[in-house]
XYZ file of C-alpha atoms in Angstrom:
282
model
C 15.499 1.826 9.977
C 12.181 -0.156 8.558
C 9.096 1.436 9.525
C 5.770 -0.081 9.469
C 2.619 2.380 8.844
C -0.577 0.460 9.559
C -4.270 2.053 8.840
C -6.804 1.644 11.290
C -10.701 2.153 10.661
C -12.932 1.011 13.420
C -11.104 -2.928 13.629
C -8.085 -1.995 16.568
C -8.289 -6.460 17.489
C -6.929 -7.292 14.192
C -4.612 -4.237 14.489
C -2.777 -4.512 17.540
C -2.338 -8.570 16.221
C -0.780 -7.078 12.597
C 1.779 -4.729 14.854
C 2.688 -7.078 17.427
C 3.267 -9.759 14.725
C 5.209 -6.436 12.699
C 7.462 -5.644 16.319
C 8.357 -9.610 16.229
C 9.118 -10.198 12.597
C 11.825 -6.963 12.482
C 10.211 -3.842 12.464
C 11.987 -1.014 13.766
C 9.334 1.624 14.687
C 5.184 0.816 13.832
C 3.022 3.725 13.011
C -0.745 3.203 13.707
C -3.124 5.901 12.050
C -6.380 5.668 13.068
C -8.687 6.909 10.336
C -11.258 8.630 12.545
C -13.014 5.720 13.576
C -15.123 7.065 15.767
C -15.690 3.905 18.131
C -13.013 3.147 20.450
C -10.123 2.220 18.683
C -7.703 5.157 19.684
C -8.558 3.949 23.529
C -7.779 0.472 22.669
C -4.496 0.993 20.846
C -3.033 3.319 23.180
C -3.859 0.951 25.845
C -2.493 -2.023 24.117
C 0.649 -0.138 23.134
C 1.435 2.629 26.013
C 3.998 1.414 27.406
C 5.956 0.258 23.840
C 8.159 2.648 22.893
C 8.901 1.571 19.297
C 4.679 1.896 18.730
C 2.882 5.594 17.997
C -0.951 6.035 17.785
C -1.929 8.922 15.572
C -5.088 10.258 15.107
C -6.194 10.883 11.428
C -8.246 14.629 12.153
C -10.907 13.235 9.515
C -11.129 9.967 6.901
C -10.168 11.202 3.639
C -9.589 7.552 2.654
C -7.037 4.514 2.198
C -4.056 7.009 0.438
C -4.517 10.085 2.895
C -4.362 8.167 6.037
C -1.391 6.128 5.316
C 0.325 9.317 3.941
C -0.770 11.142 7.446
C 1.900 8.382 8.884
C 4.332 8.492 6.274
C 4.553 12.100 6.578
C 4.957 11.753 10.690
C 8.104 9.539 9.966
C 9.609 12.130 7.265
C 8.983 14.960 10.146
C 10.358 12.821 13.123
C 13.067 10.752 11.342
C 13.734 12.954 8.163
C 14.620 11.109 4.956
C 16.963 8.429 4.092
C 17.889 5.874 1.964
C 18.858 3.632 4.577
C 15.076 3.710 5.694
C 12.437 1.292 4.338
C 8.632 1.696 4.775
C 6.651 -1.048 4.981
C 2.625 -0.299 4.417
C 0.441 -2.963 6.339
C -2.847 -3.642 6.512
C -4.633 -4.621 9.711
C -5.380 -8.280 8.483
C -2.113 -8.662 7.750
C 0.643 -11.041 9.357
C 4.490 -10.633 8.826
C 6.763 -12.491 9.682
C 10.998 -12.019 10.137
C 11.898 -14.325 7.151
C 9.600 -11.627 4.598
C 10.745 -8.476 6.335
C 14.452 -9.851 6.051
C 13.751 -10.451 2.245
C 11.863 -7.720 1.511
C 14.815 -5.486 3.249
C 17.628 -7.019 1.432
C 16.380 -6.691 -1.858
C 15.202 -2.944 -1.149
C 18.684 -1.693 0.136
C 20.912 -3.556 -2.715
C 19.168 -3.041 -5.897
C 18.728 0.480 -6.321
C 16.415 0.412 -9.402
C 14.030 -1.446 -7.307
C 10.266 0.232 -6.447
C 8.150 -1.697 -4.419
C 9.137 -5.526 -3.347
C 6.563 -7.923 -1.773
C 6.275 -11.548 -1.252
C 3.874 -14.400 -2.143
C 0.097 -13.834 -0.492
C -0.637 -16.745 2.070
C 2.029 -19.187 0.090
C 0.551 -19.468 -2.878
C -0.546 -16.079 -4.908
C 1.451 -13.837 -6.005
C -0.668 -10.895 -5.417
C 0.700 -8.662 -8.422
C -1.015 -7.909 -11.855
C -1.121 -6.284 -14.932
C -1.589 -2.727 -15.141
C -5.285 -1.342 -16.339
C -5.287 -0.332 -19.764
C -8.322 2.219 -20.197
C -9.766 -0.144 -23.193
C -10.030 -3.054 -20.714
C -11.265 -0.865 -18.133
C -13.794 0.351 -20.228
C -15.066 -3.282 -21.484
C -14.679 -3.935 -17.575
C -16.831 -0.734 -16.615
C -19.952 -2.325 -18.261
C -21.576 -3.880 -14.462
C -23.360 -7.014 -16.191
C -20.383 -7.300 -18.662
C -18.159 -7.625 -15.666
C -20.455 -9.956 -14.278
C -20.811 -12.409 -16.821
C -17.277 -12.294 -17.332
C -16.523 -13.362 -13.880
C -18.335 -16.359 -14.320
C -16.737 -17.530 -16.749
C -13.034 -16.414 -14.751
C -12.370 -13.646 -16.628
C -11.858 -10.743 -14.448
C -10.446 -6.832 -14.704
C -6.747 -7.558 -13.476
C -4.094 -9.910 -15.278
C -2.806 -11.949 -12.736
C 0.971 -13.075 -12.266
C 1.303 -16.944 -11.837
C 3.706 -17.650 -9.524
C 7.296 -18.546 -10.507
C 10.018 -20.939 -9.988
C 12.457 -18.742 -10.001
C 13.394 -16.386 -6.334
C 12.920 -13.015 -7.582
C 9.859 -12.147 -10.113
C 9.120 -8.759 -11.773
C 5.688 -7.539 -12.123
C 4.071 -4.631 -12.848
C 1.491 -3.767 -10.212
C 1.577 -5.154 -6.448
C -1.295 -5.324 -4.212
C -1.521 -3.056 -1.728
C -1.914 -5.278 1.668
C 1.804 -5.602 2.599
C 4.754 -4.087 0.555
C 7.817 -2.680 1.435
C 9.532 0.561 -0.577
C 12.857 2.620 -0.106
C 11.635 5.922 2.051
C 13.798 8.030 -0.742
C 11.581 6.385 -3.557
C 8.068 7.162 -1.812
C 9.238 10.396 -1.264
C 10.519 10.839 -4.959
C 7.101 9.826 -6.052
C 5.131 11.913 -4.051
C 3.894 8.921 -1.636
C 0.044 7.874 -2.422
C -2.039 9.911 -4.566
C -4.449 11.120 -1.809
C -7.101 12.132 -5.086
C -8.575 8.958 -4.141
C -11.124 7.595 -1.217
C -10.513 3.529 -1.916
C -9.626 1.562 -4.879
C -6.653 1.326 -7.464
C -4.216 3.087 -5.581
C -1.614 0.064 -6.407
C -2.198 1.136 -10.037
C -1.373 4.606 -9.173
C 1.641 3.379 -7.535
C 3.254 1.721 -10.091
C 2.351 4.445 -12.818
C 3.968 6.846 -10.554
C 7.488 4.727 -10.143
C 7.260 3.724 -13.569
C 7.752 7.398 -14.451
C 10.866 7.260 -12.225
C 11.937 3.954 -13.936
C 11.391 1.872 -10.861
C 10.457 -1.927 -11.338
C 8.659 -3.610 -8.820
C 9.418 -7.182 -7.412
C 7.745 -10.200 -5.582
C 9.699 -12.597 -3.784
C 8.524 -16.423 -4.636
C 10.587 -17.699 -1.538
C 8.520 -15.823 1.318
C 5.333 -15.143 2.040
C 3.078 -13.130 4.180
C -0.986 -14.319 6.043
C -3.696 -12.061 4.535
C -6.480 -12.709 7.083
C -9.213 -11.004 5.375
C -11.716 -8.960 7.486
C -9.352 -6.307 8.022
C -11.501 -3.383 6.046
C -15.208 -2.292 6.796
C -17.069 -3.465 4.033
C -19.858 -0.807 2.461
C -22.900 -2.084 0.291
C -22.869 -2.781 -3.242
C -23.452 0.487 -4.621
C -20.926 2.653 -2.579
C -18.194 0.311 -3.208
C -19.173 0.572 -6.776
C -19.404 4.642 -6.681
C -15.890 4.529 -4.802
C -15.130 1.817 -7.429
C -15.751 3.643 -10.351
C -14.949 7.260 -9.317
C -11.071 6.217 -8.154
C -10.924 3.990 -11.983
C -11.530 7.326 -13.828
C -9.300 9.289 -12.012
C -6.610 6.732 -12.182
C -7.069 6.270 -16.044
C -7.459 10.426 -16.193
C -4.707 11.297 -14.802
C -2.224 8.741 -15.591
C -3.656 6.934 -18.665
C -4.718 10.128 -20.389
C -7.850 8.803 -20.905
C -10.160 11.367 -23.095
C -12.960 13.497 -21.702
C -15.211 11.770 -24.468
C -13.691 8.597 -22.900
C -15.217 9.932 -19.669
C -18.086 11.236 -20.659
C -19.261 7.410 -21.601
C -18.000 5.860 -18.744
C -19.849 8.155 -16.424
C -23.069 7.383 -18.192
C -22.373 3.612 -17.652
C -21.989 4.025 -14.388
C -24.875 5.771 -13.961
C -26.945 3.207 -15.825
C -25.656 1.007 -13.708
C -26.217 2.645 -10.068
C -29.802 3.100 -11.280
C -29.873 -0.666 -11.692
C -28.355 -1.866 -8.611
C -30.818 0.853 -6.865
C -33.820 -0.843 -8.094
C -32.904 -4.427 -7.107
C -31.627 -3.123 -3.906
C -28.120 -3.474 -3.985
């Protein structure tokens, strides 16, 4: 079966669109987890989906974040369905459109290559939406606020990108996290998400976790899915920052054995740099 898990917070018009358009392209069974929203999104989806029997609604008991609430849905499917190779999970987000020619794709490759991770296709046509992994020295030179800044400008930025290729099947090393489908026996392997995080660089996460299992991951150049935007509630400067910075080190902690001295440093960056964006407002 291919399930869908889709993570609301507080934006049910551009989720009920994403699981409709999910239902249409091929999706066996959608899982919506609302992530305590706290407005009237539970109302809303259960009215929009009631009377659809391949559609649940669950109710996140509190918002731990982006990995927790998709994992409150994964785990739901391993309880209801149990476990199998035959079964694909595909993680959407609510500004996300799908279509049948991507889930198709995506599907294929995930049930015959069996060394496969995560597969994806090309972002609105025309990125590939897959990247480099973080290396802690270039997340330290990319730690530096102003540093960062100034090397935006000039279109340098933290990630690697992948050009896209000419050739059907390209592999990459980490995927971004809108749409992607995996093997339910390979989430499972890997623990699913690393719930040790609120927001930010679980994709790197991901792919340090199913590199570990020798799992490559995979974009598709011949199909594509829409990435809307507007699908996430966006928080000022400095909390995305604090989120920003607080998911980095644990990420480069725990997976890229990054030192405590390593830490240490960091932490008083970002500091420096919270005090900053506090005084100009940010």
């Amino acid at each position: 079966m291919k399930f869908s898990v889709i993570l609301n917070y507080k934006n049910y018009v551009q989720t009920i669109q994403a699981a409709t358009a999910a239902l249409d392209a091929g999706i066996d069974y959608v899982v919506v987890v609302d992530n305590d929203s706290r407005n009237s999104s539970v109302g809303e989806l259960k009215k929009a989906f009631g009377y659809e029997k391949r559609v649940k609604v669950l109710s996140a008991p509190e918002n731990k974040g982006y990995a927790s609430g998709n994992n409150f849905g994964i785990l739901w499917i391993e309880q209801t369905y149990g476990i199998s190779a035959d079964n694909d999970i595909f993680i959407l987000n609510p500004d996300v459109i799908v279509n049948r020619s991507l889930i198709s794709e995506v599907d294929s490759v995930l049930q015959k290559a069996q060394s496969v991770g995560i597969v994806s296709g090309l972002v609105n046509e025309q990125d590939s939406g897959a990247w480099k992994h973080l290396t802690p020295l270039r997340a330290f030179v990319f730690n530096f606020w102003l540093v960062r800044w100034i090397l935006f400008k000039f279109g340098i930025e933290e990630s690697i990108k992948y050009k896209v290729s000419t050739e059907k099947y390209m592999e990459v090393e980490v995927v971004l996290g809108a749409f992607f489908g995996i093997r339910q026996d390979v989430f499972k392997e890997i623990g699913y998400f690393d719930s040790n995080t609120f927001l930010y660089y679980e994709e790197e996460i991901l792919y340090a976790k199913l590199s570990e299992v020798n799992k490559r991951n995979v974009i598709i150049n011949t199909v594509s899915y829409s990435h809307i935007g507007g699908g996430a509630k966006t928080t000022g400067k400095l909390r995305f920052k604090m989120n920003n910075d607080e998911s980095r080190l644990y990420y480069l902690r725990q997976y890229r054995q990054a030192s405590k001295t390593y830490e240490r440093i960091s932490r008083f960056v970002n500091a420096v740099d919270d005090y900053l964006l506090k005084m100009i407002g940010r």
